[in-house]
CSV table of C-alpha atoms and ligand atoms in Angstrom, one decimal:
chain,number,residue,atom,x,y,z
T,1,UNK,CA,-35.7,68.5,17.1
T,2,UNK,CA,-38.1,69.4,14.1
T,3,UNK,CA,-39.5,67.0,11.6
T,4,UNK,CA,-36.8,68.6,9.3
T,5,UNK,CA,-34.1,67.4,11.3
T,6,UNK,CA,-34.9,64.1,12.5
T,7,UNK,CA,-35.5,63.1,8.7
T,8,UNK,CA,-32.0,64.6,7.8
T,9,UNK,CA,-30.6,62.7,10.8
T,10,UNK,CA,-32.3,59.6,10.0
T,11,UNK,CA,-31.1,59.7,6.2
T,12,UNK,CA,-27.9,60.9,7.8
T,13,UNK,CA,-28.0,57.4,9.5
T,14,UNK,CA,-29.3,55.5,6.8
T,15,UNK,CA,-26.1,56.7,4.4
T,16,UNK,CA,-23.6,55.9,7.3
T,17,UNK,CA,-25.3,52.2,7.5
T,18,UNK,CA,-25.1,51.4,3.4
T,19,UNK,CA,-21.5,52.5,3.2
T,20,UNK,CA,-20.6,50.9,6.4
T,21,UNK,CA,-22.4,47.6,4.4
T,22,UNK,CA,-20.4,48.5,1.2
T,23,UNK,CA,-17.2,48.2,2.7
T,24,UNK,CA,-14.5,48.8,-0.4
T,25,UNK,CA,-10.5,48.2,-0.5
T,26,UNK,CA,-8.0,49.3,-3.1
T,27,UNK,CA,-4.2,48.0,-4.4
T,28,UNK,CA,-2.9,49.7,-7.0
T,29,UNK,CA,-5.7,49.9,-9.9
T,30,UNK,CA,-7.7,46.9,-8.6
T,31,UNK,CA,-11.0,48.0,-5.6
T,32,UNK,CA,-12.1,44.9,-4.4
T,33,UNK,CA,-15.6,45.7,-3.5
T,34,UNK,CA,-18.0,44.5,-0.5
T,35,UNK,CA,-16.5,41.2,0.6
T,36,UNK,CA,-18.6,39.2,2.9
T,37,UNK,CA,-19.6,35.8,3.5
T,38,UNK,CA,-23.2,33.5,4.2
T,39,UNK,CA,-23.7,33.3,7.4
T,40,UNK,CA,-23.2,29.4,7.7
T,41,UNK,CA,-25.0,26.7,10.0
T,42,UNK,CA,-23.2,24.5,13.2
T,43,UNK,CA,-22.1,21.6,11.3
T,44,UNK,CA,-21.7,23.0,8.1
T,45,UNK,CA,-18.3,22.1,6.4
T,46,UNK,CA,-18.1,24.9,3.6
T,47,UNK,CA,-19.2,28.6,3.4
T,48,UNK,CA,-19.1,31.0,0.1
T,49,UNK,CA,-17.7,34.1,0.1
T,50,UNK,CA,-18.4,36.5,-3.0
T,51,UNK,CA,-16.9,40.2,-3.6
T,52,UNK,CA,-16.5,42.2,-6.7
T,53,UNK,CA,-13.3,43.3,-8.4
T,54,UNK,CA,-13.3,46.5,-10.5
T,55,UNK,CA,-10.3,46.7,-12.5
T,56,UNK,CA,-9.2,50.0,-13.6
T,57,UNK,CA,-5.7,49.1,-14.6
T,58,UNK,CA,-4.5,46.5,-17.5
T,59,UNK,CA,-5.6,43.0,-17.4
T,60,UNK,CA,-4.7,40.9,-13.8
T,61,UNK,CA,-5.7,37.9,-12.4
T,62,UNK,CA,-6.6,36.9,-8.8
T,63,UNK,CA,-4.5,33.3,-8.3
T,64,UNK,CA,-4.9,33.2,-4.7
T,65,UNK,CA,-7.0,33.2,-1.6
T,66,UNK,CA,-6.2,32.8,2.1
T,67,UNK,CA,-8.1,32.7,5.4
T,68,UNK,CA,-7.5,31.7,9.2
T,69,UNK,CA,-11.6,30.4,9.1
T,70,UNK,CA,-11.0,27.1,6.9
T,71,UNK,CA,-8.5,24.8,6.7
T,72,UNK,CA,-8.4,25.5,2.3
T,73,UNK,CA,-9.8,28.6,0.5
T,74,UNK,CA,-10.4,27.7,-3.0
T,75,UNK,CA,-11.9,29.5,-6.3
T,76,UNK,CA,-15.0,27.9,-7.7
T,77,UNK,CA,-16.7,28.7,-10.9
T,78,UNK,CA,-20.8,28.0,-11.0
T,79,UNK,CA,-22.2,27.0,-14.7
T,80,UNK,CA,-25.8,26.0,-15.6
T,81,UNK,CA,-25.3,22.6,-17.5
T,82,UNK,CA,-28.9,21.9,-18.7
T,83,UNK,CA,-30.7,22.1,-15.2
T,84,UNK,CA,-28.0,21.0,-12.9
T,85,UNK,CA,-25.5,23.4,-11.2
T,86,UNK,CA,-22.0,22.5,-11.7
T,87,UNK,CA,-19.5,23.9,-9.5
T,88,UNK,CA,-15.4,23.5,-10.0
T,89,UNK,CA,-12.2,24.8,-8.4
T,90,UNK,CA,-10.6,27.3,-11.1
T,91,UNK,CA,-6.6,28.4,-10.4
T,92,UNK,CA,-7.6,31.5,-11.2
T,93,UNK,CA,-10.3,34.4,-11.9
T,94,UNK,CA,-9.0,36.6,-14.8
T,95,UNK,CA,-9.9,40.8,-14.1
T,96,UNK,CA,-9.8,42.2,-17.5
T,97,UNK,CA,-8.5,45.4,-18.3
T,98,UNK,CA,-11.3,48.4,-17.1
T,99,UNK,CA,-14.0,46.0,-16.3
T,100,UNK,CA,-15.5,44.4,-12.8
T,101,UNK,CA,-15.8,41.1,-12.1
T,102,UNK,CA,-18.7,40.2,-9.7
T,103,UNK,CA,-18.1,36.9,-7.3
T,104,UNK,CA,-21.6,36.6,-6.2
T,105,UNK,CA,-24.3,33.5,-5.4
T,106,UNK,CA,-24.5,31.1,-8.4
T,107,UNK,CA,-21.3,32.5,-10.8
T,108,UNK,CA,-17.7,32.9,-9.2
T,109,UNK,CA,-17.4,32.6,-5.5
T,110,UNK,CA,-14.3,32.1,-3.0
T,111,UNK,CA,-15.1,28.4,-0.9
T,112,UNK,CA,-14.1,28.3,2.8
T,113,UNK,CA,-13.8,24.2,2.7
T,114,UNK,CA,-13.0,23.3,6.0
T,115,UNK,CA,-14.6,25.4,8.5
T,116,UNK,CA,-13.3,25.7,11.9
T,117,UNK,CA,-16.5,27.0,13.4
T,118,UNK,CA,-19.6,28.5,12.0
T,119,UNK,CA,-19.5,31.7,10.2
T,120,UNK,CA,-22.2,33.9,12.3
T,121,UNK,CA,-23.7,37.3,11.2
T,122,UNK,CA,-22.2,40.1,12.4
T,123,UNK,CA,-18.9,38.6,12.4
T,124,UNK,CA,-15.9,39.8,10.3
T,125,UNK,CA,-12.4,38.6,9.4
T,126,UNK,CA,-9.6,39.0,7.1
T,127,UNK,CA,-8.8,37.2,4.2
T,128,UNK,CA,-5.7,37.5,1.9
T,129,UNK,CA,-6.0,37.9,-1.9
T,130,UNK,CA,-3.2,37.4,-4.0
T,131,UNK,CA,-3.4,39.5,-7.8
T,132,UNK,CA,-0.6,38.4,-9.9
T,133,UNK,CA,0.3,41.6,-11.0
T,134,UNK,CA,-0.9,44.0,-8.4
T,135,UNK,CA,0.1,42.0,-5.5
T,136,UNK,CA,-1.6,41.1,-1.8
T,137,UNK,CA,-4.2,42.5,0.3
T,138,UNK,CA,-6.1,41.8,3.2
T,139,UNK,CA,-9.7,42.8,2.8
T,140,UNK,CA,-12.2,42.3,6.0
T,141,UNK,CA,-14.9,39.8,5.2
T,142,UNK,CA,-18.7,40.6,6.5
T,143,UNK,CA,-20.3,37.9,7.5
T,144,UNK,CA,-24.3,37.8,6.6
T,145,UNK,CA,-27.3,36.1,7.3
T,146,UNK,CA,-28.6,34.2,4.2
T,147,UNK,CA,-31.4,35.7,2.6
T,148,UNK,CA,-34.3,33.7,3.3
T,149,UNK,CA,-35.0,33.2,-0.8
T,150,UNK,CA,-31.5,32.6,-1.6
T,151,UNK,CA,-30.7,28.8,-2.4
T,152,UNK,CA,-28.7,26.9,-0.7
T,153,UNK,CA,-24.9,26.3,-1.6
T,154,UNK,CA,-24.3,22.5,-2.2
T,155,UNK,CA,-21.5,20.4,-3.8
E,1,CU,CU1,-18.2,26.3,-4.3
């Protein structure tokens, strides 16, 4: 093989790896974007999960979350009050008409309260979202390892 090819191949590779990462699902006008999970420790009682929503339809909400991992899924908003983190349950995370909504560390995230066993990299599994106008899906959760600067997710 040439240097030619071997770079192709190896960009070839690199392509196939980030969309394999960026793992996407659609319903209807709503495609729900990279869902994964932190990678969580033996022990640890809650993990965060955190996708994106990009709406292209009119306004919808997502009202509900399920999983086999935890014995409750809820939604949690993430606010800066002065310098301490607040985090709440919220019934529901509104996806306005043509925009995205990002779930992601420190804003919006899905809570796993009640794990059954660790979440460990590498590992995937389904989880059920419920859109009160578009409907269900089940979207395949990555599990990841924290990144090492991340903070940590506390109640
Ligand atoms: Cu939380």
């Amino acid at each position: 093989m040439n240097h030619r090819l071997s770079a192709l191949a190896g960009l070839a590779l690199g392509l196939a790896a980030l969309f394999a990462d960026a793992h996407q699902f659609k319903l209807g006008a709503i495609t729900i974007g990279h869902p994964y999970a932190r990678a969580t420790a033996a022990g640890q009682p809650t993990g965060g999960g955190y996708m994106s929503f990009a709406n292209a339809g009119p306004a919808d909400k997502l009202v509900a979350i399920s999983a086999d991992v935890s014995t409750s899924v809820e939604l949690h908003s993430m606010t800066m009050e002065g310098d301490v983190m607040r985090m709440r349950q919220v019934d529901a995370i509104e996806l306005a008409a043509g925009k995205t909504v990002e779930l992601k560390p420190g804003g919006y995230h899905v809570m796993f309260v009640g794990l059954k066993a660790p979440l460990k990299a590498g590992d995937k599994f389904p989880v059920k979202l419920k859109f009160e106008k578009a409907g269900e899906v089940e979207v395949i959760v990555n599990v990841e390892a924290p990144a090492a600067a991340a903070a940590e997710h506390k109640h």
